[in-house]
XYZ file of C-alpha atoms in Angstrom:
174
model
C 8.481 75.609 0.690
C 5.050 74.042 0.528
C 6.197 71.733 -2.287
C 9.254 70.826 -0.262
C 7.152 69.874 2.777
C 4.763 67.864 0.605
C 7.750 66.143 -1.025
C 9.271 65.316 2.381
C 5.920 64.005 3.629
C 5.536 61.841 0.512
C 9.072 60.488 0.964
C 8.437 59.802 4.673
C 5.128 58.153 3.790
C 6.821 55.969 1.176
C 9.627 55.059 3.569
C 7.192 54.129 6.348
C 4.969 52.257 3.880
C 8.008 50.381 2.511
C 9.201 49.678 6.079
C 5.814 48.268 7.094
C 5.667 46.271 3.880
C 9.092 44.772 4.583
C 8.161 44.081 8.206
C 4.959 42.409 6.997
C 6.949 40.210 4.659
C 9.367 39.335 7.450
C 6.420 38.444 9.695
C 4.974 36.217 6.964
C 8.305 34.497 6.457
C 8.634 33.924 10.190
C 5.016 32.746 10.449
C 5.313 30.342 7.503
C 8.728 29.251 8.686
C 7.294 28.444 12.118
C 4.337 26.685 10.474
C 6.671 24.655 8.253
C 8.779 23.733 11.272
C 5.610 22.769 13.180
C 4.413 20.606 10.264
C 7.814 18.969 10.058
C 7.705 18.184 13.783
C 4.230 16.672 13.406
C 5.378 14.515 10.495
C 8.444 13.362 12.384
C 6.429 12.615 15.471
C 3.398 10.894 13.973
C 4.484 9.479 10.644
C 8.019 8.060 10.703
C 6.996 5.317 8.273
C 5.674 7.953 5.885
C 8.904 9.921 6.079
C 10.973 6.776 5.605
C 8.851 5.678 2.664
C 9.388 8.928 0.799
C 13.019 9.448 1.772
C 14.620 9.534 -1.658
C 17.973 8.561 -0.243
C 16.658 5.054 0.412
C 17.691 2.483 -2.137
C 15.418 0.704 -4.577
C 15.993 -2.497 -2.612
C 14.446 -0.926 0.486
C 11.480 0.215 -1.585
C 11.055 -3.308 -2.931
C 11.369 -4.734 0.581
C 8.711 -2.313 1.832
C 6.321 -3.395 -0.932
C 6.985 -7.066 -0.177
C 6.197 -6.455 3.499
C 2.935 -4.690 2.609
C 1.936 -7.571 0.320
C 2.915 -10.186 2.917
C 0.674 -8.449 5.493
C -2.235 -8.773 3.085
C -1.413 -12.452 2.607
C -1.400 -12.934 6.372
C -4.831 -11.308 6.436
C -5.820 -13.964 3.853
C -6.854 -11.512 1.159
C -6.476 -14.387 -1.319
C -9.705 -15.882 0.043
C -11.622 -13.030 -1.599
C -13.432 -14.781 -4.453
C -13.248 -12.080 -7.118
C -9.860 -10.646 -6.097
C -8.199 -8.651 -8.864
C -4.827 -6.977 -9.187
C -6.591 -3.617 -9.097
C -8.375 -4.510 -5.836
C -5.058 -5.536 -4.287
C -3.428 -2.345 -5.575
C -6.150 -0.257 -3.950
C -5.910 -2.195 -0.683
C -2.103 -1.894 -0.484
C -1.832 1.620 -1.983
C 0.747 0.272 -4.417
C -0.016 0.907 -8.103
C -1.010 -2.204 -10.067
C 1.936 -1.963 -12.453
C 4.351 -1.828 -9.497
C 2.653 -4.863 -7.935
C 3.144 -6.755 -11.197
C 6.826 -5.814 -11.187
C 7.065 -6.862 -7.548
C 5.593 -10.278 -8.307
C 7.969 -10.795 -11.215
C 11.071 -9.724 -9.252
C 10.355 -11.156 -5.825
C 8.245 -14.226 -6.619
C 9.071 -15.010 -10.272
C 5.353 -15.369 -10.968
C 2.359 -13.296 -11.967
C -0.526 -12.176 -9.763
C -2.827 -15.122 -10.578
C -0.163 -17.747 -9.916
C 0.757 -16.243 -6.559
C -2.855 -15.924 -5.427
C -3.662 -19.441 -6.635
C -0.646 -20.867 -4.747
C -2.027 -19.461 -1.516
C -5.556 -20.572 -2.330
C -4.349 -24.120 -3.052
C -2.330 -24.145 0.167
C -5.498 -23.143 2.038
C -7.529 -25.801 0.200
C -4.979 -28.480 1.114
C -5.244 -27.471 4.774
C -9.022 -27.850 4.549
C -8.740 -31.184 2.725
C -6.351 -32.511 5.381
C -8.403 -31.276 8.308
C -10.399 -34.205 9.693
C -13.107 -32.038 11.253
C -13.961 -30.634 7.829
C -14.456 -34.062 6.239
C -18.164 -33.382 5.777
C -17.414 -30.545 3.325
C -17.651 -31.156 -0.381
C -14.735 -30.431 -2.684
C -16.723 -27.594 -4.258
C -17.305 -25.992 -0.837
C -13.581 -26.201 -0.102
C -12.819 -24.566 -3.458
C -15.172 -21.670 -2.733
C -13.870 -21.278 0.828
C -10.368 -21.138 -0.644
C -11.267 -18.191 -2.871
C -11.938 -19.882 -6.207
C -14.998 -18.628 -8.042
C -15.688 -21.868 -9.924
C -15.118 -25.580 -9.696
C -13.166 -25.628 -12.955
C -10.707 -22.932 -11.851
C -10.186 -24.760 -8.535
C -9.584 -28.113 -10.226
C -7.280 -26.559 -12.850
C -5.132 -24.767 -10.255
C -5.047 -27.822 -8.012
C -4.053 -30.111 -10.866
C -1.301 -27.665 -11.910
C 0.118 -27.840 -8.392
C -0.282 -31.545 -7.553
C -0.832 -33.310 -10.898
C -4.070 -34.723 -9.498
C -7.570 -33.500 -8.769
C -8.654 -32.454 -5.269
C -10.793 -35.619 -5.061
C -7.821 -37.823 -5.881
C -5.710 -35.935 -3.340
C -8.348 -36.410 -0.648
C -8.644 -40.146 -1.385
C -4.876 -40.480 -1.241
C -4.714 -38.720 2.124
C -7.408 -40.829 3.824
């Protein structure tokens, strides 16, 4: 009889222990489920761009368009005026890996990083050369203000674009 009572108590203990263990697991599932739902609500509320960016149902074209928009914002901020700008610096600034930026330039602009940056630098230099109030500036100053790190790189890029030097361009304009 004593063994029977001990056996029943052990069985009841195991059943209650198992029950509490299952209830604990259910509580954890509910808690983590509520936490996951809460996190999802926060993401949906505060980061719709993030969710859209990582929505795998979006097409590659949308991804490319997003990257173009990010790059165009940097161009509007005149990042090309940074003298020692590199592809890696731009990649860090835009949070787009450098190899993907290179692919973007090839697909969207049919040019490499240096050509695209130099186009914008030359465009800026031409604006400065044409601006009458800036007539007192030297060609070298305009090159540096346009993001070129040397006179030779400025002249080379300018000549590639206009088939003349910046000095010849300025003389022709005035």
